[in-house]
mmCIF file of C-alpha atoms and ligand atoms in Angstrom:
data_model
loop_
_atom_site.group_PDB
_atom_site.id
_atom_site.type_symbol
_atom_site.label_atom_id
_atom_site.label_comp_id
_atom_site.label_asym_id
_atom_site.label_seq_id
_atom_site.Cartn_x
_atom_site.Cartn_y
_atom_site.Cartn_z
ATOM 1 C CA MET P 1 1.445 29.505 148.218
ATOM 2 C CA LYS P 2 0.053 30.346 145.263
ATOM 3 C CA ILE P 3 2.065 29.422 142.067
ATOM 4 C CA GLY P 4 0.656 29.842 138.302
ATOM 5 C CA LEU P 5 1.201 27.801 135.860
ATOM 6 C CA LEU P 6 1.173 28.874 131.974
ATOM 7 C CA THR P 7 1.910 27.007 128.670
ATOM 8 C CA SER P 8 2.644 29.502 126.664
ATOM 9 C CA GLY P 9 3.175 30.210 122.033
ATOM 10 C CA GLY P 10 2.914 26.962 119.505
ATOM 11 C CA ASP P 11 1.865 23.755 121.653
ATOM 12 C CA CYS P 12 4.018 19.887 121.372
ATOM 13 C CA GLN P 13 3.378 17.026 122.222
ATOM 14 C CA GLY P 14 3.749 16.837 126.554
ATOM 15 C CA LEU P 15 3.101 19.782 127.165
ATOM 16 C CA ASN P 16 -0.103 18.202 129.544
ATOM 17 C CA ALA P 17 2.601 16.043 130.430
ATOM 18 C CA VAL P 18 5.222 19.092 132.203
ATOM 19 C CA LEU P 19 1.939 20.598 133.774
ATOM 20 C CA ARG P 20 1.096 17.143 135.481
ATOM 21 C CA GLY P 21 5.732 16.046 136.939
ATOM 22 C CA VAL P 22 5.587 19.759 138.377
ATOM 23 C CA ALA P 23 2.044 19.037 140.233
ATOM 24 C CA LYS P 24 2.820 16.303 140.798
ATOM 25 C CA THR P 25 5.676 17.831 142.550
ATOM 26 C CA LEU P 26 4.331 20.578 144.069
ATOM 27 C CA MET P 27 1.563 18.917 145.937
ATOM 28 C CA GLY P 28 3.892 16.103 146.916
ATOM 29 C CA CYS P 29 6.021 19.097 148.776
ATOM 30 C CA ILE P 30 4.153 22.384 150.116
ATOM 31 C CA SER P 31 1.458 21.745 151.733
ATOM 32 C CA ASP P 32 -0.525 24.771 151.757
ATOM 33 C CA LEU P 33 -0.261 24.612 147.994
ATOM 34 C CA GLU P 34 -2.622 26.929 145.748
ATOM 35 C CA LEU P 35 -2.480 25.613 141.583
ATOM 36 C CA TYR P 36 -3.752 27.498 139.775
ATOM 37 C CA GLY P 37 -3.936 27.344 136.080
ATOM 38 C CA ILE P 38 -3.396 30.452 133.525
ATOM 39 C CA ILE P 39 -5.222 30.033 130.617
ATOM 40 C CA ASP P 40 -3.825 30.646 127.330
ATOM 41 C CA GLY P 41 -0.398 31.021 128.141
ATOM 42 C CA TYR P 42 0.527 35.141 128.516
ATOM 43 C CA ARG P 43 -3.127 36.626 127.767
ATOM 44 C CA GLY P 44 -4.310 34.840 130.589
ATOM 45 C CA LEU P 45 -1.125 36.732 133.029
ATOM 46 C CA ILE P 46 -2.110 39.546 130.965
ATOM 47 C CA GLU P 47 -6.322 39.645 130.789
ATOM 48 C CA GLY P 48 -6.173 38.065 134.589
ATOM 49 C CA GLU P 49 -7.766 34.556 133.301
ATOM 50 C CA TRP P 50 -7.430 31.501 134.947
ATOM 51 C CA ARG P 51 -8.182 29.272 137.739
ATOM 52 C CA LYS P 52 -7.480 26.787 140.841
ATOM 53 C CA MET P 53 -6.076 23.092 139.464
ATOM 54 C CA GLY P 54 -6.986 20.155 142.088
ATOM 55 C CA SER P 55 -5.055 17.076 141.927
ATOM 56 C CA GLU P 56 -7.800 15.491 139.730
ATOM 57 C CA GLU P 57 -6.706 18.048 137.411
ATOM 58 C CA PHE P 58 -4.289 16.456 136.057
ATOM 59 C CA SER P 59 -4.227 13.120 136.502
ATOM 60 C CA GLY P 60 -4.602 11.192 133.510
ATOM 61 C CA ILE P 61 -2.777 13.487 131.092
ATOM 62 C CA LEU P 62 0.768 11.963 130.843
ATOM 63 C CA ARG P 63 0.317 10.755 127.987
ATOM 64 C CA GLN P 64 -2.374 13.204 126.434
ATOM 65 C CA GLY P 65 -1.303 16.054 123.275
ATOM 66 C CA GLY P 66 -2.170 20.079 123.193
ATOM 67 C CA THR P 67 -2.400 21.073 126.534
ATOM 68 C CA ILE P 68 -5.419 21.439 129.151
ATOM 69 C CA LEU P 69 -4.499 25.113 130.228
ATOM 70 C CA GLY P 70 -4.537 26.277 126.474
ATOM 71 C CA THR P 71 -2.675 28.300 124.439
ATOM 72 C CA SER P 72 -1.623 31.587 122.623
ATOM 73 C CA ARG P 73 1.513 33.506 120.602
ATOM 74 C CA GLN P 74 1.584 36.413 122.648
ATOM 75 C CA PRO P 75 5.110 37.933 119.942
ATOM 76 C CA PHE P 76 7.667 39.988 122.861
ATOM 77 C CA LYS P 77 7.957 42.467 120.608
ATOM 78 C CA ASP P 78 4.685 43.960 121.888
ATOM 79 C CA MET P 79 4.816 43.580 125.715
ATOM 80 C CA GLN P 80 6.087 47.288 126.284
ATOM 81 C CA THR P 81 4.435 48.528 123.736
ATOM 82 C CA LEU P 82 1.706 51.086 125.081
ATOM 83 C CA ASN P 83 -1.699 51.040 124.553
ATOM 84 C CA GLU P 84 -4.431 52.842 124.889
ATOM 85 C CA ASN P 85 -5.665 53.161 128.613
ATOM 86 C CA ASN P 86 -1.872 53.998 128.650
ATOM 87 C CA THR P 87 -0.180 50.605 129.749
ATOM 88 C CA ASN P 88 1.321 48.219 128.585
ATOM 89 C CA LYS P 89 0.910 43.956 128.543
ATOM 90 C CA LEU P 90 4.052 43.677 130.327
ATOM 91 C CA ASP P 91 2.029 46.167 133.798
ATOM 92 C CA MET P 92 -0.519 44.411 132.979
ATOM 93 C CA MET P 93 0.881 40.966 133.673
ATOM 94 C CA LEU P 94 3.048 42.215 137.163
ATOM 95 C CA SER P 95 0.118 43.758 137.984
ATOM 96 C CA ASN P 96 -2.489 40.804 138.002
ATOM 97 C CA TYR P 97 0.369 38.939 139.693
ATOM 98 C CA LYS P 98 0.916 40.742 142.529
ATOM 99 C CA LYS P 99 -2.785 41.269 142.739
ATOM 100 C CA HIS P 100 -3.379 37.956 142.867
ATOM 101 C CA GLY P 101 -0.640 37.139 145.287
ATOM 102 C CA PHE P 102 1.230 34.826 143.481
ATOM 103 C CA ASP P 103 4.523 34.169 145.253
ATOM 104 C CA GLY P 104 5.115 32.571 141.516
ATOM 105 C CA LEU P 105 5.172 31.089 137.784
ATOM 106 C CA VAL P 106 5.970 27.752 136.365
ATOM 107 C CA ILE P 107 5.959 29.511 132.483
ATOM 108 C CA ILE P 108 6.237 26.871 129.506
ATOM 109 C CA GLY P 109 7.690 27.818 126.425
ATOM 110 C CA GLY P 110 10.178 28.240 123.805
ATOM 111 C CA ASN P 111 12.488 31.040 122.238
ATOM 112 C CA GLY P 112 9.803 34.071 122.602
ATOM 113 C CA THR P 113 8.739 32.977 126.221
ATOM 114 C CA HIS P 114 11.487 32.551 127.191
ATOM 115 C CA LYS P 115 12.699 36.577 126.755
ATOM 116 C CA THR P 116 8.530 37.934 128.264
ATOM 117 C CA ALA P 117 9.985 34.661 130.869
ATOM 118 C CA TYR P 118 13.422 36.248 132.047
ATOM 119 C CA LEU P 119 11.506 40.250 131.400
ATOM 120 C CA LEU P 120 8.741 38.650 134.485
ATOM 121 C CA SER P 121 11.800 37.344 136.557
ATOM 122 C CA GLN P 122 13.972 40.493 136.047
ATOM 123 C CA ASN P 123 11.041 42.796 136.964
ATOM 124 C CA GLY P 124 10.077 40.780 140.245
ATOM 125 C CA ALA P 125 8.132 37.806 139.238
ATOM 126 C CA ASN P 126 9.347 34.887 140.908
ATOM 127 C CA VAL P 127 9.759 32.431 137.746
ATOM 128 C CA VAL P 128 10.611 29.110 136.461
ATOM 129 C CA THR P 129 10.869 28.270 132.973
ATOM 130 C CA ILE P 130 9.885 24.622 131.390
ATOM 131 C CA PRO P 131 11.671 24.763 127.504
ATOM 132 C CA LYS P 132 9.207 24.207 124.985
ATOM 133 C CA THR P 133 8.950 23.337 120.637
ATOM 134 C CA ILE P 134 9.114 20.887 118.081
ATOM 135 C CA ASP P 135 12.261 22.994 116.974
ATOM 136 C CA ASN P 136 14.451 21.977 119.142
ATOM 137 C CA ASP P 137 16.157 25.564 119.093
ATOM 138 C CA VAL P 138 16.055 26.554 123.069
ATOM 139 C CA TYR P 139 19.356 27.077 123.880
ATOM 140 C CA GLY P 140 21.227 26.498 127.208
ATOM 141 C CA THR P 141 19.511 23.116 125.995
ATOM 142 C CA ASP P 142 20.502 19.872 125.326
ATOM 143 C CA LEU P 143 16.844 18.432 124.395
ATOM 144 C CA THR P 144 13.815 20.327 124.988
ATOM 145 C CA PHE P 145 10.861 18.315 125.231
ATOM 146 C CA GLY P 146 8.735 18.046 122.148
ATOM 147 C CA PHE P 147 11.453 17.546 120.170
ATOM 148 C CA ASP P 148 11.216 13.619 119.791
ATOM 149 C CA SER P 149 7.958 13.816 119.485
ATOM 150 C CA ALA P 150 8.125 15.155 116.054
ATOM 151 C CA VAL P 151 10.589 14.026 114.382
ATOM 152 C CA GLU P 152 8.845 10.388 115.420
ATOM 153 C CA LYS P 153 6.055 11.629 113.096
ATOM 154 C CA ALA P 154 8.246 13.626 110.579
ATOM 155 C CA THR P 155 10.413 10.199 110.174
ATOM 156 C CA TYR P 156 6.773 8.054 109.413
ATOM 157 C CA VAL P 157 6.514 10.568 106.203
ATOM 158 C CA ILE P 158 9.857 9.619 105.419
ATOM 159 C CA ASP P 159 8.927 5.858 105.807
ATOM 160 C CA ALA P 160 5.599 6.271 104.565
ATOM 161 C CA ILE P 161 6.511 8.135 101.100
ATOM 162 C CA HIS P 162 9.276 5.896 100.369
ATOM 163 C CA THR P 163 7.775 2.975 99.732
ATOM 164 C CA THR P 164 5.334 5.584 96.769
ATOM 165 C CA ALA P 165 7.931 6.856 95.880
ATOM 166 C CA ALA P 166 10.888 3.881 95.606
ATOM 167 C CA SER P 167 6.834 2.530 93.490
ATOM 168 C CA HIS P 168 6.610 5.316 91.147
ATOM 169 C CA GLY P 169 10.150 6.110 89.939
ATOM 170 C CA ARG P 170 9.168 9.970 92.206
ATOM 171 C CA VAL P 171 11.041 12.817 93.331
ATOM 172 C CA PHE P 172 8.894 13.602 96.883
ATOM 173 C CA VAL P 173 10.233 17.139 98.270
ATOM 174 C CA ILE P 174 9.137 16.430 101.892
ATOM 175 C CA GLU P 175 8.904 20.072 103.918
ATOM 176 C CA LEU P 176 9.614 19.988 107.434
ATOM 177 C CA MET P 177 8.417 22.123 110.759
ATOM 178 C CA GLY P 178 11.803 24.795 111.162
ATOM 179 C CA HIS P 179 12.185 28.297 109.589
ATOM 180 C CA LYS P 180 14.904 29.574 111.879
ATOM 181 C CA VAL P 181 17.017 26.139 112.881
ATOM 182 C CA GLY P 182 16.232 22.085 110.747
ATOM 183 C CA TRP P 183 16.997 20.560 113.760
ATOM 184 C CA ILE P 184 13.575 18.525 113.390
ATOM 185 C CA THR P 185 14.092 17.487 109.676
ATOM 186 C CA LEU P 186 18.330 17.407 109.456
ATOM 187 C CA CYS P 187 17.503 14.533 112.518
ATOM 188 C CA ALA P 188 14.263 12.924 110.415
ATOM 189 C CA GLY P 189 16.064 13.047 107.762
ATOM 190 C CA ILE P 190 19.175 10.867 109.266
ATOM 191 C CA ALA P 191 16.730 8.111 110.552
ATOM 192 C CA GLY P 192 14.593 7.968 108.117
ATOM 193 C CA GLY P 193 17.619 7.741 105.515
ATOM 194 C CA ALA P 194 16.877 11.027 103.061
ATOM 195 C CA ASP P 195 19.316 11.756 100.165
ATOM 196 C CA VAL P 196 19.184 14.992 100.860
ATOM 197 C CA ILE P 197 18.550 17.758 103.698
ATOM 198 C CA LEU P 198 18.243 21.195 103.091
ATOM 199 C CA ILE P 199 17.881 23.256 106.381
ATOM 200 C CA PRO P 200 18.004 27.071 107.252
ATOM 201 C CA GLU P 201 21.598 27.646 109.125
ATOM 202 C CA ILE P 202 22.642 25.940 105.210
ATOM 203 C CA PRO P 203 21.763 28.074 102.096
ATOM 204 C CA TYR P 204 22.122 25.045 98.982
ATOM 205 C CA ASP P 205 22.278 24.997 95.228
ATOM 206 C CA VAL P 206 19.390 24.236 93.052
ATOM 207 C CA GLU P 207 21.709 23.089 90.645
ATOM 208 C CA GLU P 208 23.671 20.631 94.043
ATOM 209 C CA VAL P 209 20.280 18.716 94.474
ATOM 210 C CA LEU P 210 20.158 18.181 90.518
ATOM 211 C CA LYS P 211 23.519 15.877 91.100
ATOM 212 C CA ALA P 212 22.549 13.665 93.870
ATOM 213 C CA ILE P 213 19.120 12.976 92.432
ATOM 214 C CA GLU P 214 21.001 11.439 88.814
ATOM 215 C CA TYR P 215 24.548 10.162 91.029
ATOM 216 C CA ARG P 216 20.905 8.570 92.983
ATOM 217 C CA ASN P 217 19.397 7.450 89.652
ATOM 218 C CA LYS P 218 22.666 6.645 87.345
ATOM 219 C CA SER P 219 23.236 4.180 90.586
ATOM 220 C CA GLY P 220 20.188 2.218 89.656
ATOM 221 C CA LYS P 221 17.627 4.107 92.489
ATOM 222 C CA ASN P 222 15.362 6.097 90.921
ATOM 223 C CA PHE P 223 13.508 7.499 92.438
ATOM 224 C CA SER P 224 14.850 10.446 95.519
ATOM 225 C CA ILE P 225 13.623 11.450 99.285
ATOM 226 C CA ILE P 226 14.672 14.757 100.023
ATOM 227 C CA ALA P 227 13.409 16.672 102.866
ATOM 228 C CA ILE P 228 12.992 20.671 103.681
ATOM 229 C CA ALA P 229 13.136 22.800 105.881
ATOM 230 C CA GLU P 230 9.982 25.638 105.772
ATOM 231 C CA GLY P 231 12.680 27.723 107.398
ATOM 232 C CA ALA P 232 14.621 26.307 103.692
ATOM 233 C CA LEU P 233 16.397 29.079 100.510
ATOM 234 C CA THR P 234 18.534 28.851 98.413
ATOM 235 C CA LYS P 235 21.762 30.774 97.541
ATOM 236 C CA GLU P 236 20.059 33.139 95.857
ATOM 237 C CA GLU P 237 17.343 33.891 98.002
ATOM 238 C CA ALA P 238 19.142 34.087 100.472
ATOM 239 C CA GLU P 239 20.676 37.200 98.948
ATOM 240 C CA LEU P 240 17.563 38.681 98.451
ATOM 241 C CA SER P 241 16.131 41.042 102.128
ATOM 242 C CA LYS P 242 13.112 39.473 104.784
ATOM 243 C CA LYS P 243 10.327 41.464 102.761
ATOM 244 C CA GLU P 244 11.533 40.212 99.503
ATOM 245 C CA ARG P 245 11.759 36.219 101.743
ATOM 246 C CA ASN P 246 7.738 37.433 102.244
ATOM 247 C CA ASN P 247 6.579 37.892 98.909
ATOM 248 C CA LEU P 248 8.633 34.926 97.600
ATOM 249 C CA PHE P 249 5.613 33.117 95.711
ATOM 250 C CA LEU P 250 4.947 29.018 97.112
ATOM 251 C CA THR P 251 6.277 27.210 100.737
ATOM 252 C CA PRO P 252 9.864 26.459 99.707
ATOM 253 C CA GLY P 253 9.710 22.671 99.303
ATOM 254 C CA ASN P 254 6.850 23.835 96.624
ATOM 255 C CA ARG P 255 9.339 26.271 95.527
ATOM 256 C CA LEU P 256 11.619 23.627 95.193
ATOM 257 C CA ALA P 257 9.541 21.195 93.446
ATOM 258 C CA LYS P 258 8.512 23.495 90.726
ATOM 259 C CA ILE P 259 11.868 23.607 89.897
ATOM 260 C CA LEU P 260 12.689 20.071 89.850
ATOM 261 C CA SER P 261 10.214 18.952 87.580
ATOM 262 C CA GLU P 262 10.807 21.613 85.371
ATOM 263 C CA ARG P 263 14.403 20.542 85.568
ATOM 264 C CA LEU P 264 14.437 16.279 86.051
ATOM 265 C CA LYS P 265 12.526 13.926 83.824
ATOM 266 C CA GLN P 266 11.010 12.004 86.441
ATOM 267 C CA ASP P 267 7.610 12.785 88.043
ATOM 268 C CA VAL P 268 7.756 15.136 91.296
ATOM 269 C CA ARG P 269 5.665 16.010 93.639
ATOM 270 C CA ALA P 270 5.973 18.156 97.310
ATOM 271 C CA ILE P 271 3.990 17.168 100.436
ATOM 272 C CA VAL P 272 4.236 20.044 103.667
ATOM 273 C CA PRO P 273 3.048 17.167 106.892
ATOM 274 C CA GLY P 274 2.882 20.519 108.649
ATOM 275 C CA HIS P 275 0.605 20.609 111.845
ATOM 276 C CA LEU P 276 0.164 16.767 111.797
ATOM 277 C CA GLN P 277 4.452 16.881 113.515
ATOM 278 C CA ARG P 278 3.024 18.986 116.393
ATOM 279 C CA GLY P 279 -0.172 16.449 117.118
ATOM 280 C CA GLY P 280 -0.651 13.645 118.473
ATOM 281 C CA ASP P 281 0.368 10.933 122.223
ATOM 282 C CA PRO P 282 4.284 12.666 123.281
ATOM 283 C CA THR P 283 6.630 10.144 122.398
ATOM 284 C CA ALA P 284 7.784 7.664 125.740
ATOM 285 C CA THR P 285 11.145 9.734 125.214
ATOM 286 C CA ASP P 286 9.710 12.653 125.741
ATOM 287 C CA ARG P 287 6.936 12.274 128.398
ATOM 288 C CA LEU P 288 10.348 10.885 130.210
ATOM 289 C CA LEU P 289 11.988 13.649 129.552
ATOM 290 C CA CYS P 290 8.844 15.964 130.491
ATOM 291 C CA SER P 291 8.606 14.685 133.373
ATOM 292 C CA ARG P 292 11.836 14.744 135.330
ATOM 293 C CA PHE P 293 11.168 18.472 133.948
ATOM 294 C CA GLY P 294 8.790 19.238 135.500
ATOM 295 C CA ALA P 295 9.742 17.390 138.736
ATOM 296 C CA MET P 296 12.731 19.336 138.619
ATOM 297 C CA ALA P 297 10.923 23.229 138.352
ATOM 298 C CA GLY P 298 8.939 21.416 141.115
ATOM 299 C CA GLU P 299 12.047 21.093 143.078
ATOM 300 C CA LEU P 300 13.446 24.606 141.809
ATOM 301 C CA VAL P 301 10.273 26.467 143.367
ATOM 302 C CA LYS P 302 10.317 24.737 146.551
ATOM 303 C CA GLU P 303 13.789 25.638 147.278
ATOM 304 C CA GLY P 304 13.114 28.792 145.945
ATOM 305 C CA ARG P 305 15.513 29.203 143.369
ATOM 306 C CA PHE P 306 13.814 31.755 140.861
ATOM 307 C CA GLY P 307 14.750 33.039 137.546
ATOM 308 C CA ASN P 308 16.079 28.979 136.262
ATOM 309 C CA MET P 309 15.594 28.010 132.972
ATOM 310 C CA VAL P 310 15.757 24.068 133.476
ATOM 311 C CA ALA P 311 17.195 21.943 131.287
ATOM 312 C CA LEU P 312 18.668 18.396 129.675
ATOM 313 C CA ARG P 313 23.200 18.760 129.791
ATOM 314 C CA GLY P 314 23.736 15.014 129.171
ATOM 315 C CA THR P 315 22.097 13.239 131.251
ATOM 316 C CA GLU P 316 21.944 15.224 134.620
ATOM 317 C CA ILE P 317 18.451 17.960 134.518
ATOM 318 C CA VAL P 318 20.804 21.397 135.244
ATOM 319 C CA PRO P 319 19.422 24.344 136.482
ATOM 320 C CA VAL P 320 20.509 27.644 134.038
ATOM 321 C CA PRO P 321 19.886 30.898 134.760
ATOM 322 C CA LEU P 322 17.086 32.924 132.607
ATOM 323 C CA GLY P 323 19.977 35.219 131.576
ATOM 324 C CA GLU P 324 21.986 32.551 129.923
ATOM 325 C CA VAL P 325 18.700 31.896 128.568
ATOM 326 C CA ALA P 326 17.057 34.479 126.540
ATOM 327 C CA GLY P 327 16.836 35.330 123.616
ATOM 328 C CA LYS P 328 19.286 33.542 122.723
ATOM 329 C CA LEU P 329 18.975 30.439 119.664
ATOM 330 C CA LYS P 330 20.184 26.623 119.248
ATOM 331 C CA SER P 331 20.348 27.422 116.107
ATOM 332 C CA ILE P 332 22.851 24.097 113.684
ATOM 333 C CA GLU P 333 26.240 24.822 113.931
ATOM 334 C CA GLU P 334 28.112 24.865 111.195
ATOM 335 C CA ASP P 335 30.943 22.446 112.940
ATOM 336 C CA SER P 336 28.472 20.200 113.938
ATOM 337 C CA GLN P 337 28.877 16.017 114.550
ATOM 338 C CA PHE P 338 25.433 15.659 112.965
ATOM 339 C CA LEU P 339 26.200 17.499 110.168
ATOM 340 C CA HIS P 340 29.575 15.583 109.688
ATOM 341 C CA GLN P 341 28.058 12.664 109.842
ATOM 342 C CA ALA P 342 24.513 13.391 106.495
ATOM 343 C CA LYS P 343 28.119 13.784 105.289
ATOM 344 C CA SER P 344 29.915 10.792 106.264
ATOM 345 C CA LEU P 345 25.996 8.612 105.074
ATOM 346 C CA GLY P 346 26.478 10.114 101.897
ATOM 347 C CA ILE P 347 23.438 12.864 101.877
ATOM 348 C CA SER P 348 23.748 15.710 100.436
ATOM 349 C CA LEU P 349 23.418 18.348 102.190
ATOM 350 C CA GLY P 350 22.214 20.873 98.497
ATOM 351 C CA THR P 351 25.708 22.134 98.845
ATOM 352 C CA PRO P 352 29.124 21.416 96.737
ATOM 353 C CA ASP P 353 31.431 20.508 99.048
ATOM 354 C CA ASP P 354 28.716 17.161 99.978
HETATM 355 O O1 F6P V 1 7.232 26.435 116.627
HETATM 356 C C1 F6P V 1 6.803 26.125 116.820
HETATM 357 C C2 F6P V 1 6.381 25.759 114.900
HETATM 358 O O2 F6P V 1 5.667 24.332 114.563
HETATM 359 C C3 F6P V 1 7.641 25.779 113.995
HETATM 360 O O3 F6P V 1 8.284 25.702 114.046
HETATM 361 C C4 F6P V 1 6.227 26.610 112.492
HETATM 362 O O4 F6P V 1 7.382 27.307 112.206
HETATM 363 C C5 F6P V 1 5.836 26.988 113.500
HETATM 364 O O5 F6P V 1 5.152 26.586 115.177
HETATM 365 C C6 F6P V 1 4.133 26.984 112.583
HETATM 366 O O6 F6P V 1 3.268 28.381 113.680
HETATM 367 P P1 F6P V 1 2.159 28.204 113.548
HETATM 368 O O7 F6P V 1 1.213 27.056 114.782
HETATM 369 O O8 F6P V 1 1.487 29.486 114.147
HETATM 370 O O9 F6P V 1 1.316 27.793 112.866
#
C-alpha cells in the first residue's frame, strides 16, 4: 500500500509530531506499507518530487519544530489555471498520483490546503486531512494544532512587555499573527492580561482605545498593553476597498501606535513578534493533539475511510467529511463567550459597548 504524506501552507509547531503519529500508526497496522514523503507540500505532488521514508526518519522528531518534509504555499485559486503546456496543477497532481500508484494521501494543512484537498478528493484521490495552523481558523474542529504553541509564544511576549511597559509608564501595541481571524490575539490577550484586544472580526474605534488608556491612567495604572491582530482594522479602514486597504501605510500595530503617540502624552511603542509565533518546539498540549490527530488519520487510512478531515470535538477526535469543511472559515462569532468574558474581565475591544 503506497501512502503519501505532505505538509502544506505556512508551517507551525507540531507538524513533525503529526507526521510521526501518522507514520507510527500506519507502520503498526499495514504490513505492505510504502510511505512516501512528498516534498514542499503540493509543489512536490505537482512536480513529482517525493522520497520513500523508513521508520528511522520519524524517530526523535516529536518535539522538533518546522517540518522535515518542507512546505510551500500553492494558492487554491491557481490550481485549475491552464499553463503553457495546456494543463493545470490539479491535473498534474492527479496524474502523478495515478502514475506512482498512490493508494492514499495524508494532507496536513490549513484552509487553502483543505480546499485543494477536497478538489483532489472530488477528482478521485483518496485523501485524509489534518487541520494545521497557528490561526485556529479551520472550520469543523474545535482546535487546530499549532494554535496552542503560538498562543504560548504570544503570551510570553505580552508577559515580557508588561514589565518594561510598567517600568517606563508606556503604552505598548503588540501586533500578533492572524490576518482574517483574531484567535491568537484574543486568547493570548486574555492569558497575558492585555488591556485592549483588537481583532479582525470587530472593526475598532480609536477613540475607544484612547478612552481605555485614559481610564487606566486615571485609576493609577501608568502603562497599557494593547494586543492587536495583524488583520485588525479601524472602523474607517474597514470601509475601504481591498485595494485601498492593501495600500495602507505601515502595519496595523504600527499605524495604531503612530496615532496614539500623536494623541497621548505617554510614550508609545509597537512590537511585532511575527514568525516567532510559528517557530520552535510545540507545547505538550499540541504534541498530544498532534499525536492523537496522527493516530486517527492513520486509522482512517487503514480502514479506507477517505474524504475526511480529523477534528477535535470536545475531547474526542472524530472524522468530518471534507465537504463540510472546505472553503469555510472559523472566525470569532459576535456572540462568542470568549468575547463576552473578555469584556467581563474589563478588557476593551475598541468598541463603544465595552
Ligand atoms: O497562516 C498562518 C500565518 O502565520 C498567519 O497568521 C500569517 O498571517 C501568515 O501565516 C504569514 O504568512 P507568511 O509566512 O507566508 O508570511
